[in-house]
PDB file of C-alpha atoms in Angstrom:
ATOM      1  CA  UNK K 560     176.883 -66.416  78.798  1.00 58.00           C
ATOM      2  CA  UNK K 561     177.638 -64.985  82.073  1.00 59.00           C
ATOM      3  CA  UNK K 562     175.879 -61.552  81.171  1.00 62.00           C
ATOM      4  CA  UNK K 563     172.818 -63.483  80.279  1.00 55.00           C
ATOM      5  CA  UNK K 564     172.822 -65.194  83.331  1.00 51.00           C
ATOM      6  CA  UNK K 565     173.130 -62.532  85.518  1.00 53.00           C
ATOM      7  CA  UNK K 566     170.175 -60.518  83.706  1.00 55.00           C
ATOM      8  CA  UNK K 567     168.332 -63.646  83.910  1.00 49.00           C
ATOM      9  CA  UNK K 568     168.881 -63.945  87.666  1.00 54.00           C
ATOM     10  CA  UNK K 569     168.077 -59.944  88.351  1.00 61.00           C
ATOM     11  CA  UNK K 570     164.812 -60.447  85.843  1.00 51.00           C
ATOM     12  CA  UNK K 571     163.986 -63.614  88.527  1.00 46.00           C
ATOM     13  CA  UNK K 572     164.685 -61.791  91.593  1.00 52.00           C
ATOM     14  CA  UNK K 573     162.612 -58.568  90.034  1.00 56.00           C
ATOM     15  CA  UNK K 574     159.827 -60.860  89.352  1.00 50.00           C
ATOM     16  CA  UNK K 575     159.321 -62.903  92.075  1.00 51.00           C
ATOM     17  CA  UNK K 576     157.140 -60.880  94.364  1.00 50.00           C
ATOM     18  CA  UNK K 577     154.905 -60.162  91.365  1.00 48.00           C
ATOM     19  CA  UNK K 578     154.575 -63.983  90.903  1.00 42.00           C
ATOM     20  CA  UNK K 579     153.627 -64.176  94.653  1.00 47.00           C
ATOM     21  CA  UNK K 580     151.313 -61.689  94.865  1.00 46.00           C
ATOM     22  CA  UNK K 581     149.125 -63.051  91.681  1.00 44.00           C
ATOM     23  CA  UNK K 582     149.579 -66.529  93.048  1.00 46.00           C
ATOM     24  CA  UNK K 583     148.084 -65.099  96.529  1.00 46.00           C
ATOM     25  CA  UNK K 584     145.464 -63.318  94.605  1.00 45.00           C
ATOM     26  CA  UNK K 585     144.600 -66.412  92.705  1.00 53.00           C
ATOM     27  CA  UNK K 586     144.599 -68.626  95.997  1.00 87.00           C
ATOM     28  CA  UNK K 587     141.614 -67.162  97.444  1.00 96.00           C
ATOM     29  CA  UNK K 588     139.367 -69.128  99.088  1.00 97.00           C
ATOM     30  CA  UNK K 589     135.304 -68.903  97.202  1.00 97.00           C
ATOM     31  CA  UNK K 590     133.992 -68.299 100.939  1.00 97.00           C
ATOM     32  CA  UNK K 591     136.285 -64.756 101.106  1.00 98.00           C
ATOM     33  CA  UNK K 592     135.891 -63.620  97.069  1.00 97.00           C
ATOM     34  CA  UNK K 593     134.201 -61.007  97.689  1.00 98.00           C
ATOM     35  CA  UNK K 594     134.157 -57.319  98.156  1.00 98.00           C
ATOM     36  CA  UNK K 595     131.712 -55.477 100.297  1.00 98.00           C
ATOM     37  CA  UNK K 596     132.104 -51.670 101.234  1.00 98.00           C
ATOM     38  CA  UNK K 597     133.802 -50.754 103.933  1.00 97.00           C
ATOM     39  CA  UNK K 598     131.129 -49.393 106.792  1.00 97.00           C
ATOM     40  CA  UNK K 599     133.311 -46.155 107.597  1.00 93.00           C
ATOM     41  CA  UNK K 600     133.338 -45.000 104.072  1.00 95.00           C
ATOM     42  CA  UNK K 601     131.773 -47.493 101.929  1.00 95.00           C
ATOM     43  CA  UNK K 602     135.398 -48.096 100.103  1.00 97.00           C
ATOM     44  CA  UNK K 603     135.377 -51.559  98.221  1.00 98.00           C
ATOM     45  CA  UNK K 604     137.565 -54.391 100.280  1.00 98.00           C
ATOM     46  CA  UNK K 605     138.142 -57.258  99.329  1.00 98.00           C
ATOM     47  CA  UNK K 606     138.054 -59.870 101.860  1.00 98.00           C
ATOM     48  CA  UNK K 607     140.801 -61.871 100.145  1.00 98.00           C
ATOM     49  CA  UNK K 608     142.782 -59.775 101.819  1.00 98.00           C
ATOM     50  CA  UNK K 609     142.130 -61.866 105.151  1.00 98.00           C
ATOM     51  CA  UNK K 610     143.087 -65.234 103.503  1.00 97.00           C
ATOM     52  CA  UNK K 611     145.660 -66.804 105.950  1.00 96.00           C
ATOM     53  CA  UNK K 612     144.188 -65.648 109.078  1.00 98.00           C
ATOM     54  CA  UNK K 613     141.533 -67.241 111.333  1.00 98.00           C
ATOM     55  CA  UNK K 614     138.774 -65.309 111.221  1.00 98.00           C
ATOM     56  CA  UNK K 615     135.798 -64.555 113.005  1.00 98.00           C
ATOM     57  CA  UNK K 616     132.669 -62.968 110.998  1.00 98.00           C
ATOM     58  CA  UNK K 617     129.691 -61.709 112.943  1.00 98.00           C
ATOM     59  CA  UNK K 618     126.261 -59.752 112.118  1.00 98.00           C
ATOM     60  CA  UNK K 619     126.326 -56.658 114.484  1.00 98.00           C
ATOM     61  CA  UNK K 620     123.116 -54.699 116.038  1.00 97.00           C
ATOM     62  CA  UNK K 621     123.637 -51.056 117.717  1.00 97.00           C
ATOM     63  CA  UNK K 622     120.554 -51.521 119.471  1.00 96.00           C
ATOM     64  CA  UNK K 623     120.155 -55.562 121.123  1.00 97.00           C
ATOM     65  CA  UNK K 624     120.739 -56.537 124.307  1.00 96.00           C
ATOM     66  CA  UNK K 625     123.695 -58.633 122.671  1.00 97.00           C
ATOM     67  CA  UNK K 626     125.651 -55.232 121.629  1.00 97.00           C
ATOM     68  CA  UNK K 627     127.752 -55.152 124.764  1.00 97.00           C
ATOM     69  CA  UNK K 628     129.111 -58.019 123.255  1.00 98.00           C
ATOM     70  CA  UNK K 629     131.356 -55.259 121.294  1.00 98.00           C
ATOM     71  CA  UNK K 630     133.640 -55.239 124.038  1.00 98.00           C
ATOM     72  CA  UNK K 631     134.191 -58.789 123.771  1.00 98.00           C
ATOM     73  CA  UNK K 632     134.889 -58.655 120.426  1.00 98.00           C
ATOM     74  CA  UNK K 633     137.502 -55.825 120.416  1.00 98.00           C
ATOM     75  CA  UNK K 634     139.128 -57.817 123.341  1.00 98.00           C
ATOM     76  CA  UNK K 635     140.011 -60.830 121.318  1.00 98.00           C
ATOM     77  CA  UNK K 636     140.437 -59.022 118.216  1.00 98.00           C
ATOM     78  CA  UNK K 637     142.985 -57.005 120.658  1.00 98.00           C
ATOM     79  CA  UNK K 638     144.455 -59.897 122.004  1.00 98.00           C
ATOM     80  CA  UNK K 639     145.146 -62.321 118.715  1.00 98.00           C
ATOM     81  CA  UNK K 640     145.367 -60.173 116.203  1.00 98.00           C
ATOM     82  CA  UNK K 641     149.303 -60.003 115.811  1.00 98.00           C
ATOM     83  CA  UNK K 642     148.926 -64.066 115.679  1.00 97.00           C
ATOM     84  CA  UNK K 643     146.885 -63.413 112.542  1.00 97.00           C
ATOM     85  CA  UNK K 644     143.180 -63.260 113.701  1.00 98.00           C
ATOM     86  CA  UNK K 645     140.198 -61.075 112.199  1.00 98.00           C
ATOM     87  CA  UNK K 646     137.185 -59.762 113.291  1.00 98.00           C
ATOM     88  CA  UNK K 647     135.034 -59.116 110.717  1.00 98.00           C
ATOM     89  CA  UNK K 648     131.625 -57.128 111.702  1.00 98.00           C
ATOM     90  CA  UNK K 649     128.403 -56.875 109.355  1.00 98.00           C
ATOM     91  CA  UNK K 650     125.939 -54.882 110.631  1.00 98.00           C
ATOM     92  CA  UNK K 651     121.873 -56.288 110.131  1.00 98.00           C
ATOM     93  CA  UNK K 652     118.757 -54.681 110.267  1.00 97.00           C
ATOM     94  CA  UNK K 653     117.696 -58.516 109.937  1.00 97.00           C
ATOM     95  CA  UNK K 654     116.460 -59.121 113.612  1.00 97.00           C
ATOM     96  CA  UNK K 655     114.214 -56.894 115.319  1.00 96.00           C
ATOM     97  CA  UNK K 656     114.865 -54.089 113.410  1.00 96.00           C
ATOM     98  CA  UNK K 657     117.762 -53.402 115.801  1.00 97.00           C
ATOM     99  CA  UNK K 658     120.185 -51.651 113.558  1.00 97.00           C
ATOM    100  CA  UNK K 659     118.282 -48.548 111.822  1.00 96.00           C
ATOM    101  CA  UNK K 660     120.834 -46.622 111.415  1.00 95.00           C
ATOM    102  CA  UNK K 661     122.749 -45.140 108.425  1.00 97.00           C
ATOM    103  CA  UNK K 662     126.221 -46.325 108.407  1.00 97.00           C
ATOM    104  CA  UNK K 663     127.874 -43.001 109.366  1.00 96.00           C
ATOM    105  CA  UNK K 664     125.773 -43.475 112.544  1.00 97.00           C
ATOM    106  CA  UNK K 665     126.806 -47.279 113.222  1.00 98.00           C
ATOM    107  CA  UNK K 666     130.666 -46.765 112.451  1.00 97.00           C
ATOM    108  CA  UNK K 667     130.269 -43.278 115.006  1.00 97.00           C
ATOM    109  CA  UNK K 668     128.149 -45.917 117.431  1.00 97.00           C
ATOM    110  CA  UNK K 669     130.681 -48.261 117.411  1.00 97.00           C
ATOM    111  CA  UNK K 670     133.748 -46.412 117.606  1.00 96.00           C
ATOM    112  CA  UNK K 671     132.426 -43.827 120.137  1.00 97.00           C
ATOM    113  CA  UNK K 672     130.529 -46.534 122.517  1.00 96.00           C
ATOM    114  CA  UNK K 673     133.229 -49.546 122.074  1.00 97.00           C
ATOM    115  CA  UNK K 674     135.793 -48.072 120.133  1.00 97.00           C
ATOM    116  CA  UNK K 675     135.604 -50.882 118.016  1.00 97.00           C
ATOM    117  CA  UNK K 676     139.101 -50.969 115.815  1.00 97.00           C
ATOM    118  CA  UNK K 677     138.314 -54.639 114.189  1.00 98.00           C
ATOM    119  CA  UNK K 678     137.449 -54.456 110.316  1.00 98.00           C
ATOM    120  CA  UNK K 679     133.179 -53.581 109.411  1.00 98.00           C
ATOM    121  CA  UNK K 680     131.716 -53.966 106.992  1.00 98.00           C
ATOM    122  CA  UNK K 681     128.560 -51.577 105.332  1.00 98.00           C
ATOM    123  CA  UNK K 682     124.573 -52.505 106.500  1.00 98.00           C
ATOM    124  CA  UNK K 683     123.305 -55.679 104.355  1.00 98.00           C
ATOM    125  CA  UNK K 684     121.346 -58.816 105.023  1.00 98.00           C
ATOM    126  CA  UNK K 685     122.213 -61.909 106.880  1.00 98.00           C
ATOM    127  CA  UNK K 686     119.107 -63.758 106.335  1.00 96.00           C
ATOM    128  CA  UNK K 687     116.134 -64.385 104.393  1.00 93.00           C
ATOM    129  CA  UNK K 688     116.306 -63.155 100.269  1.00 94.00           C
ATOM    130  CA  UNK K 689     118.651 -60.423 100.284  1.00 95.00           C
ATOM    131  CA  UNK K 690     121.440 -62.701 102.182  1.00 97.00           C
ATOM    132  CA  UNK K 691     124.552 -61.060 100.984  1.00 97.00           C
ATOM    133  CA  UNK K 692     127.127 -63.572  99.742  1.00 98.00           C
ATOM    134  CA  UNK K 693     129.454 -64.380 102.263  1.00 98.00           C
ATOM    135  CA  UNK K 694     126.691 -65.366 104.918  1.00 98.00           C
ATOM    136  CA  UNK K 695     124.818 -67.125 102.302  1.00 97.00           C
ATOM    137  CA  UNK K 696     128.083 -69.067 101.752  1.00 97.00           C
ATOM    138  CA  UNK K 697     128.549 -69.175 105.466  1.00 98.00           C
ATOM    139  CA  UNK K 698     125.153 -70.683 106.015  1.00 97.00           C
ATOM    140  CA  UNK K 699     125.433 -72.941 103.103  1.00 96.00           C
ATOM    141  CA  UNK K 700     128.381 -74.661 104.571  1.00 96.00           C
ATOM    142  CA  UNK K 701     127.817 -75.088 108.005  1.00 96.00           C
ATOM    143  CA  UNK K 702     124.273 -75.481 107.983  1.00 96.00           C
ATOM    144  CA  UNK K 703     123.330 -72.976 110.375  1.00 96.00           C
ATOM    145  CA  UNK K 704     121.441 -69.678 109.688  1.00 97.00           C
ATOM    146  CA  UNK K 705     121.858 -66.440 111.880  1.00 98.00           C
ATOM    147  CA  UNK K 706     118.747 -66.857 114.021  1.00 96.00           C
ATOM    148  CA  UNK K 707     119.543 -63.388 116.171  1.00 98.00           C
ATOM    149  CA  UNK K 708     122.269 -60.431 116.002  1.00 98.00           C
ATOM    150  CA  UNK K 709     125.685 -61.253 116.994  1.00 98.00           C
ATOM    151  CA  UNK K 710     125.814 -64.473 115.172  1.00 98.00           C
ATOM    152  CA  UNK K 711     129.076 -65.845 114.599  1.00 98.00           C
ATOM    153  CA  UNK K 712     131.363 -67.837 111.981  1.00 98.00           C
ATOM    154  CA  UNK K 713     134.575 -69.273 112.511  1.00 98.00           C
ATOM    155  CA  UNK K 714     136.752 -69.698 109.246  1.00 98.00           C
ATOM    156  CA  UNK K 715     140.076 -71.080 109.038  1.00 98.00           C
ATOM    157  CA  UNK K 716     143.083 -69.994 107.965  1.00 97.00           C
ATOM    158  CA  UNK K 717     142.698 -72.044 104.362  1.00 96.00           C
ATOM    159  CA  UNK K 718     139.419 -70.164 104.003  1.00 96.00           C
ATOM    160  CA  UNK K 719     137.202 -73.129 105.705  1.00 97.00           C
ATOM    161  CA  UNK K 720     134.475 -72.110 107.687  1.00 97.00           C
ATOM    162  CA  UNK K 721     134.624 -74.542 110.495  1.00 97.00           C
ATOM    163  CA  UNK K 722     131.944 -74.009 113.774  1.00 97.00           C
ATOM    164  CA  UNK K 723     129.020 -71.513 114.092  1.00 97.00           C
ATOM    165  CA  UNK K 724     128.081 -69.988 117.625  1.00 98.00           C
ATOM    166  CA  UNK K 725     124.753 -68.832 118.644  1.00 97.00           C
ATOM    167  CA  UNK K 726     124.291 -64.995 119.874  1.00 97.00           C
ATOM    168  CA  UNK K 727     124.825 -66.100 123.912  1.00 98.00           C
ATOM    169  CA  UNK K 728     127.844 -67.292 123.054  1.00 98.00           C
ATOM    170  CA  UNK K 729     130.409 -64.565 124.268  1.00 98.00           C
ATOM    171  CA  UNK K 730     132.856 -63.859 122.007  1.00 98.00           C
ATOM    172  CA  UNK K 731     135.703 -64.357 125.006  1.00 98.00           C
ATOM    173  CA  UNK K 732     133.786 -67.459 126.190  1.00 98.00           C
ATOM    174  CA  UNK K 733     136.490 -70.832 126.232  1.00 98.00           C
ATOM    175  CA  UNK K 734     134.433 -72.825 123.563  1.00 97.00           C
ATOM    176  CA  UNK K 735     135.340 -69.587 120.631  1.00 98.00           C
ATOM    177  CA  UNK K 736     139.204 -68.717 121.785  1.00 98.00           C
ATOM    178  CA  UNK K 737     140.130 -72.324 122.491  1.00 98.00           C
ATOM    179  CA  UNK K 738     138.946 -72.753 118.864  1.00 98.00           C
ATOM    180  CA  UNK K 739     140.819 -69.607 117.751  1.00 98.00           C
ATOM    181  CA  UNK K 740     143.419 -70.711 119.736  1.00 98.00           C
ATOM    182  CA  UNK K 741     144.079 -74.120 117.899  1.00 98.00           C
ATOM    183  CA  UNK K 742     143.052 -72.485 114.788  1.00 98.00           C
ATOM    184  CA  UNK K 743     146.489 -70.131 114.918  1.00 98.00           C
ATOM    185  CA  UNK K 744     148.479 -72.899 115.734  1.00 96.00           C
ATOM    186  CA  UNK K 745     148.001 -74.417 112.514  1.00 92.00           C
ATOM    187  CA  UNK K 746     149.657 -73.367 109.707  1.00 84.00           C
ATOM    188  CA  UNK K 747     147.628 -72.288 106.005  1.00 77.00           C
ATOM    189  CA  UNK K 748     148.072 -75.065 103.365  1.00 78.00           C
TER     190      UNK K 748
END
């Protein structure tokens, strides 16, 4: 009885980060289940792998008078990101035809102008028919569609998105890190 115990207790132990990683995998929020290609190298991520962080998703331009705002987002990516913050960058040829480029030429752009280190994501739509899913999710649930480049989302840490800021909003401004701020402060239910 004792023997059975003890290989029922090393079977538990052996087990148990299996169990949490497939009930992580299964707790994904719909607004992050999906998998876009990596702009560096178009590699499949999944962007479950960001549940339980606050994130911040916005549609990128190499070539809009909004693109400084790079630096802005590197600098709170920089600053939170130990906390458990994201940026997430899609690049758009949506608005003004401001990001022709292939994606080699975008992830050189932005890591030899800004030397962006946040997480981006391959070329795709933001608006219109060809929306890809997450900002058609995005602009289901808060109502608000990109209307220029550098568009962003806040989501939660449970996978909510919760505010929406127009492209003159700086990404350092007070009304997105207070926001970030309180979002980190709460804890993922």
């Amino acid at each position: 009885m004792v023997r059975l115990l003890a290989n029922l207790t090393i079977a538990l132990f052996l087990l148990t980060p299996l169990l949490e990683k497939a009930q992580a995998a299964t707790a994904c929020s719909p607004l992050l289940s999906h998998t876009f290609p990596r702009l560096q190298d178009e590699a499949p991520q999944n962007l479950c792998q960001y549940q339980g962080k606050v994130i911040l998703v916005v549609n990128t331009a190499s070539f809009c008078g909004f693109t400084s705002q790079y630096e802005g987002l590197e600098k709170i990516y920089a600053k939170y990101k130990n906390q458990g913050f994201v940026v997430l960058g899609f690049p758009s040829n949506d608005f003004g035809q401001q990001e022709p480029g292939s994606n080699k030429e975008i992830a050189d752009f932005c890591a030899n102008t800004y030397d962006v280190k946040f997480p981006m994501f391959a070329k795709s739509s933001v608006t219109g028919t060809n929306v890809n899913p997450l900002f058609k999710m995005l602009i289901a649930k808060t109502g608000t569609t990109p209307k220029w480049n550098f568009y962003k989302y806040l989501i939660d840490r449970n996978g909510n998105a919760v505010d929406s800021f127009g492209s003159v909003t700086k990404p350092t401004s007070n009304s997105i890190t207070s926001q970030i701020e309180k979002l980190l402060a709460e804890k993922p239910q």
